[in-house]
CSV table of N, CA and C in Angstrom, one decimal:
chain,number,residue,atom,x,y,z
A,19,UNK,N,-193.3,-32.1,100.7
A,19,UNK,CA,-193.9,-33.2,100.1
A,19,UNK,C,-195.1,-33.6,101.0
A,20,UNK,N,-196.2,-33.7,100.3
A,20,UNK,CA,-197.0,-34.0,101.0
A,20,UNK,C,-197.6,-35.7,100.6
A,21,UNK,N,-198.3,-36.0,101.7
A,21,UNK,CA,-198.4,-37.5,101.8
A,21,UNK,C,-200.0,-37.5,102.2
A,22,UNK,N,-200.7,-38.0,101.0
A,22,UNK,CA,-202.1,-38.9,101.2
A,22,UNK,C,-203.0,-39.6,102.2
A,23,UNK,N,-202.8,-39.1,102.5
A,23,UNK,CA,-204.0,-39.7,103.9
A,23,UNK,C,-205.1,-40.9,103.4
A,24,UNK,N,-204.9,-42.0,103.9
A,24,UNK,CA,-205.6,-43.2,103.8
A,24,UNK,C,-206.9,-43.2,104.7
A,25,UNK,N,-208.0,-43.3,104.2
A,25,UNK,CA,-208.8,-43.2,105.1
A,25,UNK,C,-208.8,-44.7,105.9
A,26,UNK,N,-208.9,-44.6,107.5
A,26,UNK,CA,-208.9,-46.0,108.0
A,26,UNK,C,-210.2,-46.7,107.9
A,27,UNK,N,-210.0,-48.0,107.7
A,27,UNK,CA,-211.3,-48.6,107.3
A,27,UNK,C,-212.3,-48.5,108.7
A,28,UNK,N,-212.4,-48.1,110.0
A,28,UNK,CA,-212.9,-48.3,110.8
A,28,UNK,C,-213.7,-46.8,110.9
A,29,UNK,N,-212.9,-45.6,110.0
A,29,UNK,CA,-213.6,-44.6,109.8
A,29,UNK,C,-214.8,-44.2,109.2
A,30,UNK,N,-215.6,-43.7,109.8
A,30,UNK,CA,-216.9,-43.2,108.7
A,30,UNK,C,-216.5,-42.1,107.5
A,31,UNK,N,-216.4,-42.3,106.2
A,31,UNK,CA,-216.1,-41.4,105.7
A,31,UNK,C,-217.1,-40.5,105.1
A,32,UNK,N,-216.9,-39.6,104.7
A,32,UNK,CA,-218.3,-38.2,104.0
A,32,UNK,C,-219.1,-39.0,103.3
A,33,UNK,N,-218.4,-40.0,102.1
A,33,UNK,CA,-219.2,-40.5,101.6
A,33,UNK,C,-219.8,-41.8,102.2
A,34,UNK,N,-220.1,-42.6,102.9
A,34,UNK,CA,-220.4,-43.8,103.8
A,34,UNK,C,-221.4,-42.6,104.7
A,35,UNK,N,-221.1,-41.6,105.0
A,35,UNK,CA,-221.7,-41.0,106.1
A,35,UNK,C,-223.1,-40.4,105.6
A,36,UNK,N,-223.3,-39.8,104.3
A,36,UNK,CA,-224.2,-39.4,103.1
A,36,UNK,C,-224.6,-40.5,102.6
A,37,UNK,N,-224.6,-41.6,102.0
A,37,UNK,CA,-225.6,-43.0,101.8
A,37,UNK,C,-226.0,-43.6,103.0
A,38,UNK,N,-225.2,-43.5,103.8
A,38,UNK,CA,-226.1,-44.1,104.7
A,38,UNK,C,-227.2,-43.3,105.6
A,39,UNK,N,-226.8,-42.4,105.8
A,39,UNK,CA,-227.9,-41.3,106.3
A,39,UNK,C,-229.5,-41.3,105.2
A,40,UNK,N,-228.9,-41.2,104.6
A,40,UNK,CA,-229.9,-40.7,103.4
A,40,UNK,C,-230.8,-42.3,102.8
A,41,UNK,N,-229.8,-43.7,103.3
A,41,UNK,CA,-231.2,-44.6,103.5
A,41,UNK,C,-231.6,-45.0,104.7
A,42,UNK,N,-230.4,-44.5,105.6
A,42,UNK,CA,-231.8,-44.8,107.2
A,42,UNK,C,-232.7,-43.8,106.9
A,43,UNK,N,-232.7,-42.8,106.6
A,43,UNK,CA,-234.0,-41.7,106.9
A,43,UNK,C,-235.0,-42.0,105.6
A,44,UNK,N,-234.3,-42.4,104.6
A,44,UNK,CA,-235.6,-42.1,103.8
A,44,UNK,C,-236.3,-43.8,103.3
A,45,UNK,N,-235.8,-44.3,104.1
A,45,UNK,CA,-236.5,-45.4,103.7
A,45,UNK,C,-237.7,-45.5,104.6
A,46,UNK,N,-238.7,-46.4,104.3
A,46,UNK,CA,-240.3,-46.2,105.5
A,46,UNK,C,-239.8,-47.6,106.0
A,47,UNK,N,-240.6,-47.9,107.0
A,47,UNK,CA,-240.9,-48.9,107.6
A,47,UNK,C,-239.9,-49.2,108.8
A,48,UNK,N,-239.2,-48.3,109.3
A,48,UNK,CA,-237.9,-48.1,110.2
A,48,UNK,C,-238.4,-47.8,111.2
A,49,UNK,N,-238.3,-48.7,112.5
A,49,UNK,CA,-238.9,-48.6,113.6
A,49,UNK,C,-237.9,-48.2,114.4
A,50,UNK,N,-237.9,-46.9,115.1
A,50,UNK,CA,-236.8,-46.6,116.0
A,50,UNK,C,-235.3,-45.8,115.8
A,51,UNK,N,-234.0,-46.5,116.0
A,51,UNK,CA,-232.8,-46.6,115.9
A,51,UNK,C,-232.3,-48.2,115.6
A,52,UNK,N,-231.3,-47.7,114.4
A,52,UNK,CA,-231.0,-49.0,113.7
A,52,UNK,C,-230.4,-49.8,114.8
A,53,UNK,N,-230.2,-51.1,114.3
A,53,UNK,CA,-229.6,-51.8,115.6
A,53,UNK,C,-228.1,-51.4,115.2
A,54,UNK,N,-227.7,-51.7,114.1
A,54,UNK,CA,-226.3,-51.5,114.2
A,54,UNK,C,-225.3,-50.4,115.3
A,55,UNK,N,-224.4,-50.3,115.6
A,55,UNK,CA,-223.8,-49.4,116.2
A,55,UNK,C,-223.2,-47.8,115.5
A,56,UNK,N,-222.9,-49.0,114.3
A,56,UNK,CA,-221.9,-48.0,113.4
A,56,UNK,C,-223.4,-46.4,112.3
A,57,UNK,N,-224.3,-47.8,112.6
A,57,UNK,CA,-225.7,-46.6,111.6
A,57,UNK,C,-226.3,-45.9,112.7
A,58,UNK,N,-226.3,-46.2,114.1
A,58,UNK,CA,-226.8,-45.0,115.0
A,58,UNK,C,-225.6,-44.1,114.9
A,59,UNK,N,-224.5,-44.0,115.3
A,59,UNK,CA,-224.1,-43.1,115.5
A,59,UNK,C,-223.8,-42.2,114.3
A,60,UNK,N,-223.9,-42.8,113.3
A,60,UNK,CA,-224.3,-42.0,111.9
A,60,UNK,C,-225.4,-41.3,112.0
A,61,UNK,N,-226.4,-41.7,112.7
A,61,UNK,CA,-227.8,-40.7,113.2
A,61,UNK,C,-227.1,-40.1,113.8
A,62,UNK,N,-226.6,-40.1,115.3
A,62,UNK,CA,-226.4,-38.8,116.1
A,62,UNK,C,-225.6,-38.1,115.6
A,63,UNK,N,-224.7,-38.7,115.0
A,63,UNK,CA,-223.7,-37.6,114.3
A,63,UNK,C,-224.7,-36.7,113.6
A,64,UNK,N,-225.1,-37.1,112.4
A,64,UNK,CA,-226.1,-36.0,111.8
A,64,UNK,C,-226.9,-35.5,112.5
A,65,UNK,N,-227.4,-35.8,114.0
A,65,UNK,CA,-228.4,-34.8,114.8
A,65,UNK,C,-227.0,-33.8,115.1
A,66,UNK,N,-225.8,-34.2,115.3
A,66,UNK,CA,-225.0,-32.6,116.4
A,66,UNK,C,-224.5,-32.1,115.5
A,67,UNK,N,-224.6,-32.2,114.0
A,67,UNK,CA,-224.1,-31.3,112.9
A,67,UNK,C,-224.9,-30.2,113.0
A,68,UNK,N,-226.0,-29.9,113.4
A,68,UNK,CA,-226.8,-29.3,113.3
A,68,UNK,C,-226.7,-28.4,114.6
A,69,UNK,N,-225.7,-28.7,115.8
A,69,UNK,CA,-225.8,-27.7,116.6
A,69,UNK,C,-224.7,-27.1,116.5
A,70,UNK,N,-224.2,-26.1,117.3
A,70,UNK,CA,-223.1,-25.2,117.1
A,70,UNK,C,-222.2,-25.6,118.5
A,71,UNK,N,-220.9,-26.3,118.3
A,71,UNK,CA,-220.3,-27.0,119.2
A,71,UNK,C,-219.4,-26.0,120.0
A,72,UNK,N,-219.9,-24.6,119.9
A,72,UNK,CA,-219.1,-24.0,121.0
A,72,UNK,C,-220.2,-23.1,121.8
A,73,UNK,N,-221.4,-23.6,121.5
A,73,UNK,CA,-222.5,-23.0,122.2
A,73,UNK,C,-223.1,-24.2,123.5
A,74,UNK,N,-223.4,-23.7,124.3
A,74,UNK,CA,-224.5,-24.9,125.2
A,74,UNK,C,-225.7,-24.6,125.3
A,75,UNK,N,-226.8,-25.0,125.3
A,75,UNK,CA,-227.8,-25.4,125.2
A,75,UNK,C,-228.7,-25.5,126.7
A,76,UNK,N,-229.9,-24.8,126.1
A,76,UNK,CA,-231.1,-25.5,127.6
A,76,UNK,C,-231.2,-26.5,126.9
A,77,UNK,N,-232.4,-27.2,127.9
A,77,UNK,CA,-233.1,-28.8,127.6
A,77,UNK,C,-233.9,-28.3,126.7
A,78,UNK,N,-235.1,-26.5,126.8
A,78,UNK,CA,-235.5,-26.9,125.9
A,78,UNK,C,-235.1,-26.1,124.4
A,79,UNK,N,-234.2,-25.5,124.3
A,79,UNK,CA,-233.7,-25.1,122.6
A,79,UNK,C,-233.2,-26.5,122.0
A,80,UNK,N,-232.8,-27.5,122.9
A,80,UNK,CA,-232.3,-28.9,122.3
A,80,UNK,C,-233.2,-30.0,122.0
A,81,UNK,N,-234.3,-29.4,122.7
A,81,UNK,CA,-235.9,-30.2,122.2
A,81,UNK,C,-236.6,-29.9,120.9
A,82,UNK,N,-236.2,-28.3,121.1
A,82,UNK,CA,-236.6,-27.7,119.8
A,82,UNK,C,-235.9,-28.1,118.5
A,83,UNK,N,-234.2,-28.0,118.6
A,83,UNK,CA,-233.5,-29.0,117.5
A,83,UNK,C,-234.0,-30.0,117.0
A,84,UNK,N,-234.0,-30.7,118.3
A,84,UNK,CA,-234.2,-32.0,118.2
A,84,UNK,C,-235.9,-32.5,117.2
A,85,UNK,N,-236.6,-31.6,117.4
A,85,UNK,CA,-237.9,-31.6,117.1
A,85,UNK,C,-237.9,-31.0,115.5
A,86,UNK,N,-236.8,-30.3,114.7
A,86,UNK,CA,-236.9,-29.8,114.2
A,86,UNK,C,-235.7,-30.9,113.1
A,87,UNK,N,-235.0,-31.5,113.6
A,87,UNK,CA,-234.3,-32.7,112.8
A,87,UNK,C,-235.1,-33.9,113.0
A,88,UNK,N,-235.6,-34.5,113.8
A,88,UNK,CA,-236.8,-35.1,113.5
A,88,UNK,C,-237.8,-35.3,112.1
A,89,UNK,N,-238.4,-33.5,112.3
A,89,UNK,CA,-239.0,-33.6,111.3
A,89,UNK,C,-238.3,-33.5,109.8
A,90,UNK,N,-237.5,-32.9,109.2
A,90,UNK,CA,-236.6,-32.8,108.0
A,90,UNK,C,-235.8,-33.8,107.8
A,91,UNK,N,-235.0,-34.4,108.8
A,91,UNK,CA,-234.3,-35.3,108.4
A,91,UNK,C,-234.9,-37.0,108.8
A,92,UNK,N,-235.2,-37.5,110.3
A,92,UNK,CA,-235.8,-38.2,110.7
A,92,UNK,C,-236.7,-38.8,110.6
A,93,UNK,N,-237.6,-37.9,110.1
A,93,UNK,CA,-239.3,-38.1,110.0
A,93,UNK,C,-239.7,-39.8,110.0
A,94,UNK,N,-238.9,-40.6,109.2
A,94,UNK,CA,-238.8,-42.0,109.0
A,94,UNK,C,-238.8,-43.1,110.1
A,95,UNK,N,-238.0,-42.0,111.1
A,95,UNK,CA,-236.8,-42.8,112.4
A,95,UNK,C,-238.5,-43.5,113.7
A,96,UNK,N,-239.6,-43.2,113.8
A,96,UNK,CA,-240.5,-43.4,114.5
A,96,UNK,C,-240.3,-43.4,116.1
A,97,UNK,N,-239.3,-42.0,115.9
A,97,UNK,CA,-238.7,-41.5,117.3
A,97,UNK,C,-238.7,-40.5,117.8
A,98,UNK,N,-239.1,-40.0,118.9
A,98,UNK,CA,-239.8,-38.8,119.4
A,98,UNK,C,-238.3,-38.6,120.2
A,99,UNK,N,-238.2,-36.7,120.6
A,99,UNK,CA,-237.6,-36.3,120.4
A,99,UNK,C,-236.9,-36.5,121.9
A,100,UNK,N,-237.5,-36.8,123.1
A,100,UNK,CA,-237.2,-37.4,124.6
A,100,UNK,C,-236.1,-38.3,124.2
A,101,UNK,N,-236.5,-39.2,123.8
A,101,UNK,CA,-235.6,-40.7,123.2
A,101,UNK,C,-234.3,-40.5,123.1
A,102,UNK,N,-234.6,-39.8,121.6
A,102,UNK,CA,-233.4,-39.0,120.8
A,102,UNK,C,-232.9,-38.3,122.2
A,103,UNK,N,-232.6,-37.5,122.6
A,103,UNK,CA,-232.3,-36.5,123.7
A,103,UNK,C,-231.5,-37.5,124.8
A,104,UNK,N,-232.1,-39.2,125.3
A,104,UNK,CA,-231.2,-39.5,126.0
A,104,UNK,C,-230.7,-40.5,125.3
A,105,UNK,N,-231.1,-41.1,124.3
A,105,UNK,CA,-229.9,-41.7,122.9
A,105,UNK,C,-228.5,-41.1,123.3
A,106,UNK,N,-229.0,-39.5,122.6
A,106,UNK,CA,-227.7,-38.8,122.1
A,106,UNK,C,-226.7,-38.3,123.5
A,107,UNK,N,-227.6,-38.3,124.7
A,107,UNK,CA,-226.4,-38.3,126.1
A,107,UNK,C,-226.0,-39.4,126.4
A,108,UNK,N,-226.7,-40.8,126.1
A,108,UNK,CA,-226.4,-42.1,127.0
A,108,UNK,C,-225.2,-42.5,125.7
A,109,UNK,N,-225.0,-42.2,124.4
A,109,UNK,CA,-223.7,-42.3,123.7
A,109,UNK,C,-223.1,-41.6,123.6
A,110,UNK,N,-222.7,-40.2,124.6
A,110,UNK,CA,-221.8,-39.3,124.4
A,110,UNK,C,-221.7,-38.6,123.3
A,111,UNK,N,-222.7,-38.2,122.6
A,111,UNK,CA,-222.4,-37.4,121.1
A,111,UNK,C,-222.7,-35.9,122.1
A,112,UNK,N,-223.9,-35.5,123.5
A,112,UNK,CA,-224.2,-34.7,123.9
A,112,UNK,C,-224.0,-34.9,125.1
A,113,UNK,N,-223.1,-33.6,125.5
A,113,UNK,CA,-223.0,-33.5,127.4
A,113,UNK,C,-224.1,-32.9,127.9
A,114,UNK,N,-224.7,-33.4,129.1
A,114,UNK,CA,-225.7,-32.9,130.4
A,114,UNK,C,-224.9,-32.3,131.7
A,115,UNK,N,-225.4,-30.8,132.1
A,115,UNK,CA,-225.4,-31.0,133.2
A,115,UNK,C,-225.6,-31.8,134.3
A,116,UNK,N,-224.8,-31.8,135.4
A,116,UNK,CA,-225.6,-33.1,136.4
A,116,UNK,C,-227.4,-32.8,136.8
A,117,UNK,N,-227.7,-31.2,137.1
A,117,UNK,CA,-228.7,-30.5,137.1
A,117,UNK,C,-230.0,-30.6,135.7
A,118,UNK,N,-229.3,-31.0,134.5
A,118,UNK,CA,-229.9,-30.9,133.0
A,118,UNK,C,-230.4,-30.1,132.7
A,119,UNK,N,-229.9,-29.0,133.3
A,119,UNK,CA,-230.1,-27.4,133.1
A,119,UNK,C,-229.3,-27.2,131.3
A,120,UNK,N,-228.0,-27.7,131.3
A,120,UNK,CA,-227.4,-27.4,130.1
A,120,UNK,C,-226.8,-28.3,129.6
A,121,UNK,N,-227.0,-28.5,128.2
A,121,UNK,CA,-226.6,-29.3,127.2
A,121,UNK,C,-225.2,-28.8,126.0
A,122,UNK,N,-224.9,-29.6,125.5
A,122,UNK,CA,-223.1,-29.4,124.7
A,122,UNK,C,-223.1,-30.2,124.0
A,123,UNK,N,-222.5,-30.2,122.5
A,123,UNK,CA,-222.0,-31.1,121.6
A,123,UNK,C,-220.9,-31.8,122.3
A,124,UNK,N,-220.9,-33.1,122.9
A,124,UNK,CA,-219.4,-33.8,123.0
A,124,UNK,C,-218.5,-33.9,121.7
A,125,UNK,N,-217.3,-33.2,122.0
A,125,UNK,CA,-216.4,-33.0,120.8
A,125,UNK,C,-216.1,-34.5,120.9
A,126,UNK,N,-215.4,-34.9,121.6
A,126,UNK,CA,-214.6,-36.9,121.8
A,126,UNK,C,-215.4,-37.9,122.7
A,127,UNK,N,-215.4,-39.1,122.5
A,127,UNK,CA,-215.4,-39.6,123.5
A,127,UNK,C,-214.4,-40.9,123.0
A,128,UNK,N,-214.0,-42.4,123.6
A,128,UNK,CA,-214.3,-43.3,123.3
A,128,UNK,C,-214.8,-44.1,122.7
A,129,UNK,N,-216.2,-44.1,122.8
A,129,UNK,CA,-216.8,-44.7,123.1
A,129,UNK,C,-217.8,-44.6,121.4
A,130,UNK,N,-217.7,-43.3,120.8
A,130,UNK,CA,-218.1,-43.2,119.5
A,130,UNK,C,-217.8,-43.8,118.2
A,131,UNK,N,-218.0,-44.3,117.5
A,131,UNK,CA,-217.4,-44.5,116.1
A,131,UNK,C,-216.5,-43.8,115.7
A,132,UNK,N,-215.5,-43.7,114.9
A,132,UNK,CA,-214.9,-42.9,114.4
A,132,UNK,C,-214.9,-42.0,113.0
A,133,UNK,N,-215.4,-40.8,112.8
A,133,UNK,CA,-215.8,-39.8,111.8
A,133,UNK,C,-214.4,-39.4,110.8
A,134,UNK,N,-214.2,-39.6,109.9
A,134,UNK,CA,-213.4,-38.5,109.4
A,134,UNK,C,-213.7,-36.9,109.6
A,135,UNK,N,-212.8,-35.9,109.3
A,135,UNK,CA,-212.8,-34.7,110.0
A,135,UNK,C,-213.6,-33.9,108.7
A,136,UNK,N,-214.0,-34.8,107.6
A,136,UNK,CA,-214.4,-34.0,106.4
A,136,UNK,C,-216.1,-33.9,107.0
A,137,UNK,N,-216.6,-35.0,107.5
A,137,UNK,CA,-218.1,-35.3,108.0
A,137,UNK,C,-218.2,-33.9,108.4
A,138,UNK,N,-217.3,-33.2,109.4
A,138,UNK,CA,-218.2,-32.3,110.2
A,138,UNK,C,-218.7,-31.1,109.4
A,139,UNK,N,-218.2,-30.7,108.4
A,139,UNK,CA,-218.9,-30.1,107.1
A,139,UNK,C,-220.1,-30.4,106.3
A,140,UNK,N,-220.7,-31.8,106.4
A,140,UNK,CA,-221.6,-31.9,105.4
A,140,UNK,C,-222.9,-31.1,106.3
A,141,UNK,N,-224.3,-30.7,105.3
A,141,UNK,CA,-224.9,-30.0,105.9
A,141,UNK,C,-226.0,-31.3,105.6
A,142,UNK,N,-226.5,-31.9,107.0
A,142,UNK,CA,-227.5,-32.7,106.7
A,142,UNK,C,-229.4,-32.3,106.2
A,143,UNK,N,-229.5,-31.0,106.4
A,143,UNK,CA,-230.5,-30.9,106.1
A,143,UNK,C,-230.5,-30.8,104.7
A,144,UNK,N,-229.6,-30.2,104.1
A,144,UNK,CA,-229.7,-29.8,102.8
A,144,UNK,C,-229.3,-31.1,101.7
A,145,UNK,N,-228.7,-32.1,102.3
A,145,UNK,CA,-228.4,-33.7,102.0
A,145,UNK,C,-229.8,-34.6,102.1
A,146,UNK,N,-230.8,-34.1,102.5
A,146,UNK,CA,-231.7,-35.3,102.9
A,146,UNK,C,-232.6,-34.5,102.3
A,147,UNK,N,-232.6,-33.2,102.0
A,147,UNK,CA,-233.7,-32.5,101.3
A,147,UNK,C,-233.6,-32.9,100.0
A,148,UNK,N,-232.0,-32.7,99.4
A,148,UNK,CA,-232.1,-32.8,98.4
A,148,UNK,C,-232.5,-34.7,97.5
A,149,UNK,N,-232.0,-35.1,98.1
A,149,UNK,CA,-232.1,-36.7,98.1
A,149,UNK,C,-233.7,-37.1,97.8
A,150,UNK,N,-234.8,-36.9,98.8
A,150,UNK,CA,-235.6,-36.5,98.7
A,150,UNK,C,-236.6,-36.0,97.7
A,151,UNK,N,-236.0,-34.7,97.5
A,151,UNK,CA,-236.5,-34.1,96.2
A,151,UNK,C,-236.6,-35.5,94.5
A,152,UNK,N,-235.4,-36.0,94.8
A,152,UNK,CA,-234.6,-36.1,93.5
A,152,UNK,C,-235.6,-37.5,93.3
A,153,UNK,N,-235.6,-38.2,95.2
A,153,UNK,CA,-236.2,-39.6,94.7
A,153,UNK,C,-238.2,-39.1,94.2
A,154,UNK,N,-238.5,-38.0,94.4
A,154,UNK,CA,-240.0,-37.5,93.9
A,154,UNK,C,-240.0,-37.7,92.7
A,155,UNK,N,-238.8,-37.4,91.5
A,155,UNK,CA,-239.1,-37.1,90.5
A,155,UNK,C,-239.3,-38.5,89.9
A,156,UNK,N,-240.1,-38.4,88.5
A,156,UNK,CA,-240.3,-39.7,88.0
A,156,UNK,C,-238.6,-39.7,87.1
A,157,UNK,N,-238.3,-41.0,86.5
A,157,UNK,CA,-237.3,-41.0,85.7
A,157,UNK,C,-237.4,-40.7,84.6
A,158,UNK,N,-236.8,-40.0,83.2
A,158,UNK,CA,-236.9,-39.0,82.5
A,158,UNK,C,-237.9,-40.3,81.5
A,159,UNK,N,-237.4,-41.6,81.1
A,159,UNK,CA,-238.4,-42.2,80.5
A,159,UNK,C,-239.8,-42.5,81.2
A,160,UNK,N,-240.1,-42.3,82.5
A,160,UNK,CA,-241.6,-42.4,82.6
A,160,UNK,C,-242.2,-41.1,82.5
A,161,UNK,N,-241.5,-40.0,82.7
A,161,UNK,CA,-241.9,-38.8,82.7
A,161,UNK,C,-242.4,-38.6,80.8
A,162,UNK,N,-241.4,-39.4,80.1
A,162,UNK,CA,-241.9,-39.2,78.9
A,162,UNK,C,-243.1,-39.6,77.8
A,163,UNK,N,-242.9,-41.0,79.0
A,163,UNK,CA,-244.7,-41.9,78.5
A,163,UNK,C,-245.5,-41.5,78.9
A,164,UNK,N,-245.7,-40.9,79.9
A,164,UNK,CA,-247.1,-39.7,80.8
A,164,UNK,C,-247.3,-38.8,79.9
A,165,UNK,N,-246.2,-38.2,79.4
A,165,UNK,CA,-246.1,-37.4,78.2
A,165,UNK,C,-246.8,-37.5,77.1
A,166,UNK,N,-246.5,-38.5,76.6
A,166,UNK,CA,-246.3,-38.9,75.3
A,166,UNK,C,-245.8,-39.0,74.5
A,167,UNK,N,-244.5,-38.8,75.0
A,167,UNK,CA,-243.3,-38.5,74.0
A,167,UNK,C,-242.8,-39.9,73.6
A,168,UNK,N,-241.7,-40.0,73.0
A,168,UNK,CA,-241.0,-41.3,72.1
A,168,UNK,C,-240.9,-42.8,72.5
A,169,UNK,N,-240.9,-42.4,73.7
A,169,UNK,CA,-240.6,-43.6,74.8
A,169,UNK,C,-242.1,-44.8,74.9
A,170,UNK,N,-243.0,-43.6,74.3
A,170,UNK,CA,-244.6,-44.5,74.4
A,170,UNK,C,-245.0,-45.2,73.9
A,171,UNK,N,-245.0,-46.4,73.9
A,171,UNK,CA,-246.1,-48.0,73.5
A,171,UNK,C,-246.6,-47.8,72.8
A,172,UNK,N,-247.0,-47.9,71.1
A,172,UNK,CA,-248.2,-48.2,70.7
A,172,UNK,C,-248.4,-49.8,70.1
């Protein structure tokens, strides 16, 4: 017999983790990192989805990441990729050598918010692209008065 898992309310769930990503990044006028606690770490989470947590890292292939979720997903955040880099070590989402020779996805800490285990599946680029895309389009009635189809005024 199996038993339902309650998601705990202090958890970020897939869905909570996908609306909110998708209006810190795509909304304009966003200076920085949110103040909240719970909506940064929903940023760094979606920066370490994007790395491979049984690999480590130089400083610079994680600059390169980092430069490369910036632009796809971040572009909005008005944050260069240094920042991001000691953001993501000074909250434990990424381990440093003491040297800062090499970098790691921190699997746990403390000290983070708490993720459901479904998050680490979502693929954020393809979440913020699509989002994105969807908010370009016009809505099917203005597309139809451009048109001139039924929807149009005379």
């Amino acid at each position: 017999m199996s038993v339902a898992r309650t998601p705990s309310p202090d958890r970020v769930t897939p869905h909570e983790f996908e609306e909110r990503l998708v209006s810190l990044c795509l909304q304009s006028g966003v200076r920085g990192l949110p103040r909240k606690k719970r909506d940064r770490h929903i940023i760094f989470k979606s920066v370490t989805l994007t790395f491979d947590k049984t690999k480590e890292y130089t400083e610079s292939s994680v600059n390169q990441m980092l430069q490369t979720w910036l632009s796809e997903v971040g572009r909005s955040l008005d944050l260069d990729h240094v920042r991001l880099r000691r953001h993501l070590v000074d909250a434990e989402f990424l381990g440093r050598s003491k040297d800062g020779s090499r970098y790691w996805v921190a699997v746990f800490s403390r000290n983070q918010v708490p993720f459901d285990s479904e998050v680490e599946s979502i693929d954020v680029y393809s979440l913020v692209q699509q989002r994105r895309e969807a908010n370009a389009r016009p809505p099917d009635g203005a597309r139809r008065r451009r048109l001139g189809g039924p929807d149009t005024d005379r």
